[in-house]
Amino acid sequence: MGEFSMTLIDTFGRVHRDLRVSLTDRCSLRCTYCMPSDFKSWMPTEELLSADEMIRVIEVGVNLGIEEVRLTGGEPLLRPDIVEIIERIKNLNPSPEISLTTNGVGLSKYAVALASAGLTRINISLDTLDWTRFRKLTFRDRFEDVIEGIASAQQAGLNPIKINTVLMRGINDDESVALVEWAMNKNLQLRFIEQMPLDAGNTWQQSEMITADQIMKDLSQSFELTPVGTRGSAPAEEFLINGGPHTVGIIASVSKPFCGSCDRLRLTSVGQLRSCLFATEETDLRKVLRDTKLSELDRTSKLQAAFQDSVRGKLKGHSINQIDFKKPDRPMSAIGG
Ligand code: SAM
Ligand code: SF4
């Protein structure tokens, strides 16, 4: 551990150990809850952090106590340097755990290389087992690619493989039981995520959301669910299915927020550090990274100070359920989920 380890503590005593890094805001799908089908406001390429710049930030983070780096996006597998980025993170000292959240579309091409590069955990998003629904939900005909991607990840030995599912009323909320059965048969760990108001199209309505309570009610008609221990800072509440060994998780970000134990920070693909998915303020690290007048020593100090500032400014919790809730300017795809 470096000299600055364990110092990312906010004013509410939360210690930050998890950094989510968005590698790009581009995506191969157009999930309706994440970005509009005709989305075109991509960040200009020159504004995206290079692999060198990203590694510089992550290195500062691990020396301040970051223990896990989750790569996300947009679709992280669209970054041609994804394998190099993972290898370079793995070689940092201290070396953090590395995980990846992907839509699975490009996974069959990359699974073996990702596993050899040092990826420890992978989450693959899949909301339906029906290819026509998949196309309607994502505006792309890539269902088979995702299924192949999941199989490739298993063959490459990535373990555990978690599946992220967002249920939407009248669209796929009748599939919760089938998805759990499918995941059990394939030895995958399914987690349902409540839909959050982060879509670029601003169509989210709380009254339409499928809540954790509703999911529990639906699943309990087919399975016996027993809570598994304490969850610490993990967002998912896990349940044993019919006594185990399989589990299912529910992430109740909206109806039962877990902000009190949040240990996460986020770096956008254009180098803005965020203390919360819902933060309306960001700390500009790219400016520090690209300031040619700074010595490398000064750059490191400024990056460390920026991490500390961001953590100090972190609010107690999000206010989705309150009347004064203000949605962040960036959609989920541009923040990094
Ligand atoms: N493209 C990758 C993927 O889909 O896995 C990584 C980025 S995506 C933004 C990360 C996760 O956020 C996915 O599991 C996705 O389902 C979830 N997500 C996106 N928009 C969401 C929303 N409005 N509410 C809840 N989860 C959302
Ligand atoms: Fe792309 Fe992931 Fe957003 Fe779907 S959830 S549009 S796959 S970034």
mmCIF file of C-alpha atoms and ligand atoms in Angstrom:
data_model
loop_
_atom_site.group_PDB
_atom_site.id
_atom_site.type_symbol
_atom_site.label_atom_id
_atom_site.label_comp_id
_atom_site.label_asym_id
_atom_site.label_seq_id
_atom_site.Cartn_x
_atom_site.Cartn_y
_atom_site.Cartn_z
ATOM 1 C CA MET A 1 0.000 0.000 0.000
ATOM 2 C CA GLY A 2 1.281 3.479 -0.861
ATOM 3 C CA GLU A 3 1.710 6.445 1.426
ATOM 4 C CA PHE A 4 -1.721 7.870 0.602
ATOM 5 C CA SER A 5 -3.665 4.629 0.992
ATOM 6 C CA MET A 6 -7.045 4.645 2.697
ATOM 7 C CA THR A 7 -7.478 8.382 2.554
ATOM 8 C CA LEU A 8 -10.535 8.557 0.298
ATOM 9 C CA ILE A 9 -12.947 9.089 3.187
ATOM 10 C CA ASP A 10 -15.922 11.394 2.724
ATOM 11 C CA THR A 11 -17.611 13.653 5.259
ATOM 12 C CA PHE A 12 -20.021 10.830 6.181
ATOM 13 C CA GLY A 13 -17.178 8.395 6.965
ATOM 14 C CA ARG A 14 -17.564 6.300 3.809
ATOM 15 C CA VAL A 15 -14.244 4.876 2.597
ATOM 16 C CA HIS A 16 -13.959 4.714 -1.202
ATOM 17 C CA ARG A 17 -12.400 1.563 -2.622
ATOM 18 C CA ASP A 18 -14.183 1.092 -5.951
ATOM 19 C CA LEU A 19 -13.484 3.105 -9.116
ATOM 20 C CA ARG A 20 -15.735 2.639 -12.166
ATOM 21 C CA VAL A 21 -14.036 3.731 -15.337
ATOM 22 C CA SER A 22 -16.024 4.413 -18.485
ATOM 23 C CA LEU A 23 -13.827 3.568 -21.466
ATOM 24 C CA THR A 24 -16.085 5.147 -24.076
ATOM 25 C CA ASP A 25 -19.536 6.682 -24.428
ATOM 26 C CA ARG A 26 -20.068 4.793 -27.725
ATOM 27 C CA CYS A 27 -22.187 1.661 -27.805
ATOM 28 C CA SER A 28 -23.147 -1.188 -30.107
ATOM 29 C CA LEU A 29 -26.726 -1.260 -28.726
ATOM 30 C CA ARG A 30 -29.349 1.385 -27.996
ATOM 31 C CA CYS A 31 -31.107 0.087 -24.863
ATOM 32 C CA THR A 32 -34.213 2.203 -24.437
ATOM 33 C CA TYR A 33 -33.498 2.949 -20.747
ATOM 34 C CA CYS A 34 -29.979 4.152 -21.506
ATOM 35 C CA MET A 35 -29.875 6.117 -24.750
ATOM 36 C CA PRO A 36 -32.273 7.162 -27.512
ATOM 37 C CA SER A 37 -32.228 5.053 -30.677
ATOM 38 C CA ASP A 38 -31.109 8.045 -32.761
ATOM 39 C CA PHE A 39 -28.465 9.242 -30.276
ATOM 40 C CA LYS A 40 -25.710 11.174 -32.063
ATOM 41 C CA SER A 41 -24.177 13.444 -29.433
ATOM 42 C CA TRP A 42 -20.993 11.390 -29.050
ATOM 43 C CA MET A 43 -17.992 12.888 -27.349
ATOM 44 C CA PRO A 44 -15.378 13.940 -29.934
ATOM 45 C CA THR A 45 -12.612 11.282 -30.070
ATOM 46 C CA GLU A 46 -9.899 13.726 -29.046
ATOM 47 C CA GLU A 47 -11.790 14.379 -25.808
ATOM 48 C CA LEU A 48 -11.730 10.702 -24.750
ATOM 49 C CA LEU A 49 -8.913 9.798 -22.372
ATOM 50 C CA SER A 50 -6.095 7.808 -23.940
ATOM 51 C CA ALA A 51 -4.977 4.534 -22.330
ATOM 52 C CA ASP A 52 -1.958 6.397 -20.861
ATOM 53 C CA GLU A 53 -4.182 9.070 -19.320
ATOM 54 C CA MET A 54 -6.581 6.511 -17.878
ATOM 55 C CA ILE A 55 -3.790 4.451 -16.347
ATOM 56 C CA ARG A 56 -2.303 7.622 -14.821
ATOM 57 C CA VAL A 57 -5.615 8.352 -13.055
ATOM 58 C CA ILE A 58 -6.137 4.744 -11.962
ATOM 59 C CA GLU A 59 -2.586 4.618 -10.589
ATOM 60 C CA VAL A 60 -3.298 7.678 -8.451
ATOM 61 C CA GLY A 61 -6.557 6.027 -7.340
ATOM 62 C CA VAL A 62 -4.946 2.744 -6.248
ATOM 63 C CA ASN A 63 -2.369 4.687 -4.249
ATOM 64 C CA LEU A 64 -5.264 6.383 -2.477
ATOM 65 C CA GLY A 65 -6.898 3.088 -1.512
ATOM 66 C CA ILE A 66 -8.881 2.046 -4.611
ATOM 67 C CA GLU A 67 -8.970 -1.776 -4.529
ATOM 68 C CA GLU A 68 -11.341 -2.573 -7.397
ATOM 69 C CA VAL A 69 -11.505 -1.046 -10.875
ATOM 70 C CA ARG A 70 -14.624 -1.793 -12.918
ATOM 71 C CA LEU A 71 -14.406 -1.052 -16.639
ATOM 72 C CA THR A 72 -17.668 0.022 -18.204
ATOM 73 C CA GLY A 73 -19.105 2.441 -20.756
ATOM 74 C CA GLY A 74 -20.885 2.878 -23.174
ATOM 75 C CA GLU A 75 -19.656 -0.462 -24.403
ATOM 76 C CA PRO A 76 -16.104 -1.033 -23.118
ATOM 77 C CA LEU A 77 -15.365 -3.727 -25.720
ATOM 78 C CA LEU A 78 -15.571 -1.038 -28.411
ATOM 79 C CA ARG A 79 -12.206 0.269 -27.158
ATOM 80 C CA PRO A 80 -9.603 -1.390 -29.413
ATOM 81 C CA ASP A 81 -7.053 -1.082 -26.560
ATOM 82 C CA ILE A 82 -9.236 -2.872 -23.976
ATOM 83 C CA VAL A 83 -6.820 -5.788 -23.463
ATOM 84 C CA GLU A 84 -3.827 -3.465 -23.124
ATOM 85 C CA ILE A 85 -5.750 -1.348 -20.581
ATOM 86 C CA ILE A 86 -6.534 -4.427 -18.455
ATOM 87 C CA GLU A 87 -2.928 -5.635 -18.582
ATOM 88 C CA ARG A 88 -1.647 -2.237 -17.536
ATOM 89 C CA ILE A 89 -4.100 -1.965 -14.640
ATOM 90 C CA LYS A 90 -3.122 -5.460 -13.513
ATOM 91 C CA ASN A 91 0.541 -4.405 -13.475
ATOM 92 C CA LEU A 92 -0.046 -1.454 -11.155
ATOM 93 C CA ASN A 93 1.327 -1.641 -7.650
ATOM 94 C CA PRO A 94 -0.814 -2.208 -5.642
ATOM 95 C CA SER A 95 -2.662 -4.289 -8.228
ATOM 96 C CA PRO A 96 -6.448 -3.825 -7.995
ATOM 97 C CA GLU A 97 -9.172 -6.364 -8.772
ATOM 98 C CA ILE A 98 -10.408 -5.742 -12.318
ATOM 99 C CA SER A 99 -13.985 -6.291 -13.418
ATOM 100 C CA LEU A 100 -15.884 -5.483 -16.598
ATOM 101 C CA THR A 101 -19.502 -4.681 -17.398
ATOM 102 C CA THR A 102 -20.364 -5.412 -21.030
ATOM 103 C CA ASN A 103 -23.389 -5.917 -23.236
ATOM 104 C CA GLY A 104 -21.680 -9.121 -24.437
ATOM 105 C CA VAL A 105 -21.890 -8.273 -28.138
ATOM 106 C CA GLY A 106 -18.121 -8.395 -28.834
ATOM 107 C CA LEU A 107 -17.325 -10.894 -26.137
ATOM 108 C CA SER A 108 -16.801 -14.034 -28.194
ATOM 109 C CA LYS A 109 -13.887 -12.258 -29.893
ATOM 110 C CA TYR A 110 -12.293 -11.034 -26.649
ATOM 111 C CA ALA A 111 -13.135 -13.516 -23.852
ATOM 112 C CA VAL A 112 -9.878 -15.517 -23.907
ATOM 113 C CA ALA A 113 -7.687 -12.410 -24.202
ATOM 114 C CA LEU A 114 -9.569 -10.685 -21.370
ATOM 115 C CA ALA A 115 -9.141 -13.675 -19.067
ATOM 116 C CA SER A 116 -5.406 -13.951 -19.855
ATOM 117 C CA ALA A 117 -4.941 -10.202 -19.345
ATOM 118 C CA GLY A 118 -6.080 -10.553 -15.726
ATOM 119 C CA LEU A 119 -9.793 -9.773 -15.724
ATOM 120 C CA THR A 120 -11.236 -11.230 -12.547
ATOM 121 C CA ARG A 121 -14.967 -10.624 -12.780
ATOM 122 C CA ILE A 122 -17.431 -9.979 -15.562
ATOM 123 C CA ASN A 123 -21.017 -8.733 -15.677
ATOM 124 C CA ILE A 124 -22.963 -9.226 -18.885
ATOM 125 C CA SER A 125 -26.226 -7.375 -19.466
ATOM 126 C CA LEU A 126 -29.219 -9.243 -20.861
ATOM 127 C CA ASP A 127 -32.855 -8.238 -20.389
ATOM 128 C CA THR A 128 -34.730 -10.879 -22.379
ATOM 129 C CA LEU A 129 -34.474 -14.426 -23.709
ATOM 130 C CA ASP A 130 -36.549 -13.585 -26.784
ATOM 131 C CA TRP A 131 -34.628 -12.286 -29.797
ATOM 132 C CA THR A 132 -37.536 -10.226 -31.164
ATOM 133 C CA ARG A 133 -37.883 -8.483 -27.812
ATOM 134 C CA PHE A 134 -34.120 -8.009 -27.705
ATOM 135 C CA ARG A 135 -34.275 -6.211 -31.028
ATOM 136 C CA LYS A 136 -37.153 -4.022 -29.848
ATOM 137 C CA LEU A 137 -35.363 -3.204 -26.617
ATOM 138 C CA THR A 138 -31.930 -2.490 -28.033
ATOM 139 C CA PHE A 139 -32.738 -1.402 -31.615
ATOM 140 C CA ARG A 140 -30.116 -3.909 -32.798
ATOM 141 C CA ASP A 141 -30.379 -7.530 -33.992
ATOM 142 C CA ARG A 142 -27.542 -8.874 -31.786
ATOM 143 C CA PHE A 143 -29.254 -11.360 -29.444
ATOM 144 C CA GLU A 144 -27.292 -14.365 -30.765
ATOM 145 C CA ASP A 145 -24.010 -12.472 -30.386
ATOM 146 C CA VAL A 146 -24.741 -11.908 -26.688
ATOM 147 C CA ILE A 147 -25.635 -15.567 -26.110
ATOM 148 C CA GLU A 148 -22.417 -16.582 -27.896
ATOM 149 C CA GLY A 149 -20.494 -14.020 -25.859
ATOM 150 C CA ILE A 150 -21.778 -15.528 -22.604
ATOM 151 C CA ALA A 151 -20.771 -19.026 -23.742
ATOM 152 C CA SER A 152 -17.305 -17.776 -24.737
ATOM 153 C CA ALA A 153 -16.826 -16.131 -21.345
ATOM 154 C CA GLN A 154 -17.650 -19.450 -19.678
ATOM 155 C CA GLN A 155 -15.297 -21.372 -21.959
ATOM 156 C CA ALA A 156 -12.528 -18.864 -21.219
ATOM 157 C CA GLY A 157 -12.900 -19.673 -17.528
ATOM 158 C CA LEU A 158 -14.185 -16.260 -16.403
ATOM 159 C CA ASN A 159 -15.902 -16.915 -13.091
ATOM 160 C CA PRO A 160 -18.217 -15.775 -11.617
ATOM 161 C CA ILE A 161 -20.279 -14.465 -14.536
ATOM 162 C CA LYS A 162 -23.054 -12.149 -13.429
ATOM 163 C CA ILE A 163 -25.986 -11.235 -15.645
ATOM 164 C CA ASN A 164 -27.526 -7.759 -15.218
ATOM 165 C CA THR A 165 -31.212 -7.461 -16.066
ATOM 166 C CA VAL A 166 -33.475 -4.405 -16.055
ATOM 167 C CA LEU A 167 -37.183 -5.253 -16.046
ATOM 168 C CA MET A 168 -39.647 -2.885 -17.696
ATOM 169 C CA ARG A 169 -43.398 -2.886 -17.314
ATOM 170 C CA GLY A 170 -45.225 -4.458 -20.239
ATOM 171 C CA ILE A 171 -41.948 -5.152 -22.059
ATOM 172 C CA ASN A 172 -40.072 -7.934 -20.252
ATOM 173 C CA ASP A 173 -41.495 -8.033 -16.707
ATOM 174 C CA ASP A 174 -43.163 -11.383 -17.511
ATOM 175 C CA GLU A 175 -39.712 -12.967 -17.950
ATOM 176 C CA SER A 176 -38.332 -12.773 -14.396
ATOM 177 C CA VAL A 177 -38.942 -16.453 -13.558
ATOM 178 C CA ALA A 178 -37.746 -17.705 -16.969
ATOM 179 C CA LEU A 179 -34.575 -15.636 -16.690
ATOM 180 C CA VAL A 180 -33.809 -17.039 -13.229
ATOM 181 C CA GLU A 181 -34.359 -20.617 -14.470
ATOM 182 C CA TRP A 182 -32.175 -19.992 -17.512
ATOM 183 C CA ALA A 183 -29.396 -18.515 -15.348
ATOM 184 C CA MET A 184 -29.528 -21.421 -12.893
ATOM 185 C CA ASN A 185 -29.286 -23.955 -15.723
ATOM 186 C CA LYS A 186 -26.258 -22.173 -17.129
ATOM 187 C CA ASN A 187 -24.609 -21.556 -13.753
ATOM 188 C CA LEU A 188 -24.808 -17.779 -14.124
ATOM 189 C CA GLN A 189 -25.566 -15.311 -11.311
ATOM 190 C CA LEU A 190 -28.542 -13.166 -12.269
ATOM 191 C CA ARG A 191 -29.172 -9.737 -10.725
ATOM 192 C CA PHE A 192 -32.204 -7.575 -11.387
ATOM 193 C CA ILE A 193 -31.527 -3.828 -11.390
ATOM 194 C CA GLU A 194 -34.328 -1.330 -10.798
ATOM 195 C CA GLN A 195 -34.587 1.066 -13.687
ATOM 196 C CA MET A 196 -33.128 4.469 -12.785
ATOM 197 C CA PRO A 197 -33.909 7.905 -14.283
ATOM 198 C CA LEU A 198 -30.767 8.077 -16.403
ATOM 199 C CA ASP A 199 -32.141 7.638 -19.909
ATOM 200 C CA ALA A 200 -31.162 10.315 -22.378
ATOM 201 C CA GLY A 201 -34.745 10.370 -23.636
ATOM 202 C CA ASN A 202 -36.135 11.437 -20.204
ATOM 203 C CA THR A 203 -38.939 8.896 -20.351
ATOM 204 C CA TRP A 204 -38.464 7.303 -16.873
ATOM 205 C CA GLN A 205 -41.545 7.360 -14.647
ATOM 206 C CA GLN A 206 -41.404 6.125 -11.092
ATOM 207 C CA SER A 207 -44.972 4.810 -11.269
ATOM 208 C CA GLU A 208 -44.000 2.554 -14.199
ATOM 209 C CA MET A 209 -40.859 1.128 -12.587
ATOM 210 C CA ILE A 210 -40.740 -2.563 -11.650
ATOM 211 C CA THR A 211 -39.685 -2.372 -8.001
ATOM 212 C CA ALA A 212 -37.607 -4.806 -5.952
ATOM 213 C CA ASP A 213 -40.769 -5.681 -3.976
ATOM 214 C CA GLN A 214 -42.603 -6.551 -7.179
ATOM 215 C CA ILE A 215 -39.714 -8.723 -8.385
ATOM 216 C CA MET A 216 -39.590 -10.543 -5.028
ATOM 217 C CA LYS A 217 -43.341 -11.100 -5.177
ATOM 218 C CA ASP A 218 -43.174 -12.524 -8.706
ATOM 219 C CA LEU A 219 -40.160 -14.761 -8.020
ATOM 220 C CA SER A 220 -41.568 -16.004 -4.697
ATOM 221 C CA GLN A 221 -44.440 -17.633 -6.572
ATOM 222 C CA SER A 222 -41.967 -20.017 -8.210
ATOM 223 C CA PHE A 223 -38.966 -20.145 -5.861
ATOM 224 C CA GLU A 224 -38.185 -20.159 -2.176
ATOM 225 C CA LEU A 225 -35.848 -17.200 -1.639
ATOM 226 C CA THR A 226 -33.684 -16.909 1.479
ATOM 227 C CA PRO A 227 -31.556 -13.797 2.119
ATOM 228 C CA VAL A 228 -27.800 -14.465 2.048
ATOM 229 C CA GLY A 229 -25.848 -12.861 4.941
ATOM 230 C CA THR A 230 -24.868 -9.210 4.984
ATOM 231 C CA ARG A 231 -24.049 -7.410 1.763
ATOM 232 C CA GLY A 232 -21.497 -4.828 2.971
ATOM 233 C CA SER A 233 -20.991 -2.210 0.279
ATOM 234 C CA ALA A 234 -22.365 -4.477 -2.504
ATOM 235 C CA PRO A 235 -25.422 -2.949 -4.195
ATOM 236 C CA ALA A 236 -27.209 -6.291 -4.698
ATOM 237 C CA GLU A 237 -29.195 -8.018 -2.014
ATOM 238 C CA GLU A 238 -28.580 -11.712 -2.687
ATOM 239 C CA PHE A 239 -31.001 -14.598 -2.109
ATOM 240 C CA LEU A 240 -30.449 -18.358 -2.167
ATOM 241 C CA ILE A 241 -32.841 -19.999 -4.632
ATOM 242 C CA ASN A 242 -34.635 -23.047 -3.199
ATOM 243 C CA GLY A 243 -31.959 -23.437 -0.513
ATOM 244 C CA GLY A 244 -29.014 -22.937 -2.921
ATOM 245 C CA PRO A 245 -26.409 -23.213 -4.239
ATOM 246 C CA HIS A 246 -27.735 -20.822 -6.904
ATOM 247 C CA THR A 247 -28.456 -17.221 -5.982
ATOM 248 C CA VAL A 248 -30.338 -14.276 -7.429
ATOM 249 C CA GLY A 249 -29.613 -10.632 -6.645
ATOM 250 C CA ILE A 250 -31.840 -7.565 -6.594
ATOM 251 C CA ILE A 251 -30.397 -4.070 -6.848
ATOM 252 C CA ALA A 252 -33.002 -1.693 -5.438
ATOM 253 C CA SER A 253 -31.215 1.546 -6.297
ATOM 254 C CA VAL A 254 -34.443 3.533 -6.367
ATOM 255 C CA SER A 255 -36.844 1.965 -3.864
ATOM 256 C CA LYS A 256 -34.243 1.018 -1.211
ATOM 257 C CA PRO A 257 -31.148 3.128 -1.881
ATOM 258 C CA PHE A 258 -27.860 1.811 -0.474
ATOM 259 C CA CYS A 259 -26.086 5.197 -0.482
ATOM 260 C CA GLY A 260 -25.135 4.816 3.205
ATOM 261 C CA SER A 261 -22.571 2.142 2.351
ATOM 262 C CA CYS A 262 -21.535 3.412 -1.101
ATOM 263 C CA ASP A 263 -17.786 3.088 -1.741
ATOM 264 C CA ARG A 264 -17.803 4.017 -5.441
ATOM 265 C CA LEU A 265 -16.314 6.795 -7.552
ATOM 266 C CA ARG A 266 -16.697 7.138 -11.305
ATOM 267 C CA LEU A 267 -14.404 8.363 -14.048
ATOM 268 C CA THR A 268 -16.133 9.293 -17.309
ATOM 269 C CA SER A 269 -14.500 8.508 -20.639
ATOM 270 C CA VAL A 270 -13.635 12.206 -21.005
ATOM 271 C CA GLY A 271 -11.855 12.373 -17.676
ATOM 272 C CA GLN A 272 -14.451 13.784 -15.293
ATOM 273 C CA LEU A 273 -14.436 12.301 -11.795
ATOM 274 C CA ARG A 274 -17.909 11.837 -10.258
ATOM 275 C CA SER A 275 -18.698 10.894 -6.670
ATOM 276 C CA CYS A 276 -22.129 9.485 -7.566
ATOM 277 C CA LEU A 277 -24.097 8.254 -10.600
ATOM 278 C CA PHE A 278 -26.506 11.086 -9.863
ATOM 279 C CA ALA A 279 -23.933 13.791 -9.108
ATOM 280 C CA THR A 280 -24.604 17.064 -10.875
ATOM 281 C CA GLU A 281 -21.014 18.206 -10.341
ATOM 282 C CA GLU A 282 -17.818 16.694 -11.716
ATOM 283 C CA THR A 283 -14.104 17.205 -11.100
ATOM 284 C CA ASP A 284 -12.126 17.803 -14.289
ATOM 285 C CA LEU A 285 -9.088 15.501 -14.337
ATOM 286 C CA ARG A 286 -8.491 15.814 -18.068
ATOM 287 C CA LYS A 287 -7.467 19.445 -17.594
ATOM 288 C CA VAL A 288 -4.791 18.294 -15.139
ATOM 289 C CA LEU A 289 -3.718 15.394 -17.367
ATOM 290 C CA ARG A 290 -3.280 17.659 -20.395
ATOM 291 C CA ASP A 291 -1.691 20.669 -18.696
ATOM 292 C CA THR A 292 1.708 20.754 -20.432
ATOM 293 C CA LYS A 293 3.090 23.265 -17.899
ATOM 294 C CA LEU A 294 2.889 20.798 -15.005
ATOM 295 C CA SER A 295 5.798 18.641 -13.905
ATOM 296 C CA GLU A 296 4.913 14.957 -13.415
ATOM 297 C CA LEU A 297 5.250 15.417 -9.653
ATOM 298 C CA ASP A 298 2.845 18.386 -9.646
ATOM 299 C CA ARG A 299 0.438 16.482 -11.893
ATOM 300 C CA THR A 300 0.328 13.624 -9.398
ATOM 301 C CA SER A 301 -0.333 16.005 -6.488
ATOM 302 C CA LYS A 302 -3.077 17.768 -8.430
ATOM 303 C CA LEU A 303 -4.718 14.461 -9.365
ATOM 304 C CA GLN A 304 -4.561 13.339 -5.727
ATOM 305 C CA ALA A 305 -6.097 16.625 -4.608
ATOM 306 C CA ALA A 306 -8.844 16.265 -7.232
ATOM 307 C CA PHE A 307 -9.742 12.780 -5.937
ATOM 308 C CA GLN A 308 -9.900 14.182 -2.386
ATOM 309 C CA ASP A 309 -12.053 17.148 -3.501
ATOM 310 C CA SER A 310 -14.479 14.902 -5.322
ATOM 311 C CA VAL A 311 -14.849 12.598 -2.308
ATOM 312 C CA ARG A 312 -15.225 15.549 0.090
ATOM 313 C CA GLY A 313 -18.058 16.931 -2.038
ATOM 314 C CA LYS A 314 -19.995 13.651 -2.094
ATOM 315 C CA LEU A 315 -23.574 14.037 -0.912
ATOM 316 C CA LYS A 316 -25.213 11.750 1.644
ATOM 317 C CA GLY A 317 -27.412 10.127 -0.984
ATOM 318 C CA HIS A 318 -29.280 10.563 -4.243
ATOM 319 C CA SER A 319 -32.659 12.260 -4.142
ATOM 320 C CA ILE A 320 -34.554 10.312 -6.830
ATOM 321 C CA ASN A 321 -37.488 9.899 -4.482
ATOM 322 C CA GLN A 322 -37.627 13.592 -3.599
ATOM 323 C CA ILE A 323 -39.473 16.379 -5.292
ATOM 324 C CA ASP A 324 -36.310 18.455 -5.943
ATOM 325 C CA PHE A 325 -34.523 15.596 -7.788
ATOM 326 C CA LYS A 326 -32.406 16.890 -10.631
ATOM 327 C CA LYS A 327 -31.300 14.387 -13.253
ATOM 328 C CA PRO A 328 -27.588 14.545 -14.198
ATOM 329 C CA ASP A 329 -26.876 16.138 -17.567
ATOM 330 C CA ARG A 330 -25.179 13.010 -18.911
ATOM 331 C CA PRO A 331 -27.168 9.872 -19.814
ATOM 332 C CA MET A 332 -26.114 6.539 -18.253
ATOM 333 C CA SER A 333 -24.133 5.615 -21.365
ATOM 334 C CA ALA A 334 -21.927 8.683 -20.897
ATOM 335 C CA ILE A 335 -21.447 8.348 -17.133
ATOM 336 C CA GLY A 336 -20.627 4.644 -16.994
ATOM 337 C CA GLY A 337 -22.986 2.288 -15.197
HETATM 338 N N1 SAM B 1 -22.720 -1.392 -22.177
HETATM 339 C C1 SAM B 1 -22.413 -2.143 -21.019
HETATM 340 C C2 SAM B 1 -23.614 -2.947 -20.560
HETATM 341 O O1 SAM B 1 -24.717 -2.681 -21.020
HETATM 342 O O2 SAM B 1 -23.422 -3.827 -19.730
HETATM 343 C C3 SAM B 1 -21.877 -1.315 -19.869
HETATM 344 C C4 SAM B 1 -22.515 0.017 -19.621
HETATM 345 S S1 SAM B 1 -24.195 -0.053 -19.067
HETATM 346 C C5 SAM B 1 -24.521 1.658 -18.833
HETATM 347 C C6 SAM B 1 -24.005 -0.762 -17.456
HETATM 348 C C7 SAM B 1 -25.259 -1.304 -16.825
HETATM 349 O O3 SAM B 1 -26.142 -0.237 -16.581
HETATM 350 C C8 SAM B 1 -26.029 -2.310 -17.667
HETATM 351 O O4 SAM B 1 -26.221 -3.495 -16.940
HETATM 352 C C9 SAM B 1 -27.349 -1.643 -17.941
HETATM 353 O O5 SAM B 1 -28.402 -2.549 -17.986
HETATM 354 C C10 SAM B 1 -27.453 -0.696 -16.775
HETATM 355 N N2 SAM B 1 -28.307 0.453 -17.038
HETATM 356 C C11 SAM B 1 -28.252 1.322 -18.065
HETATM 357 N N3 SAM B 1 -29.200 2.274 -17.957
HETATM 358 C C12 SAM B 1 -29.874 1.995 -16.810
HETATM 359 C C13 SAM B 1 -30.954 2.616 -16.149
HETATM 360 N N4 SAM B 1 -31.557 3.698 -16.630
HETATM 361 N N5 SAM B 1 -31.383 2.056 -14.987
HETATM 362 C C14 SAM B 1 -30.786 0.941 -14.494
HETATM 363 N N6 SAM B 1 -29.749 0.323 -15.065
HETATM 364 C C15 SAM B 1 -29.305 0.835 -16.226
HETATM 365 FE FE1 SF4 B 2 -25.200 0.369 -24.504
HETATM 366 FE FE2 SF4 B 2 -25.006 -0.728 -22.103
HETATM 367 FE FE3 SF4 B 2 -26.442 1.500 -22.486
HETATM 368 FE FE4 SF4 B 2 -27.332 -0.765 -23.483
HETATM 369 S S1 SF4 B 2 -27.023 -0.289 -21.306
HETATM 370 S S2 SF4 B 2 -27.231 1.203 -24.571
HETATM 371 S S3 SF4 B 2 -25.497 -1.797 -24.003
HETATM 372 S S4 SF4 B 2 -24.280 1.332 -22.679
#
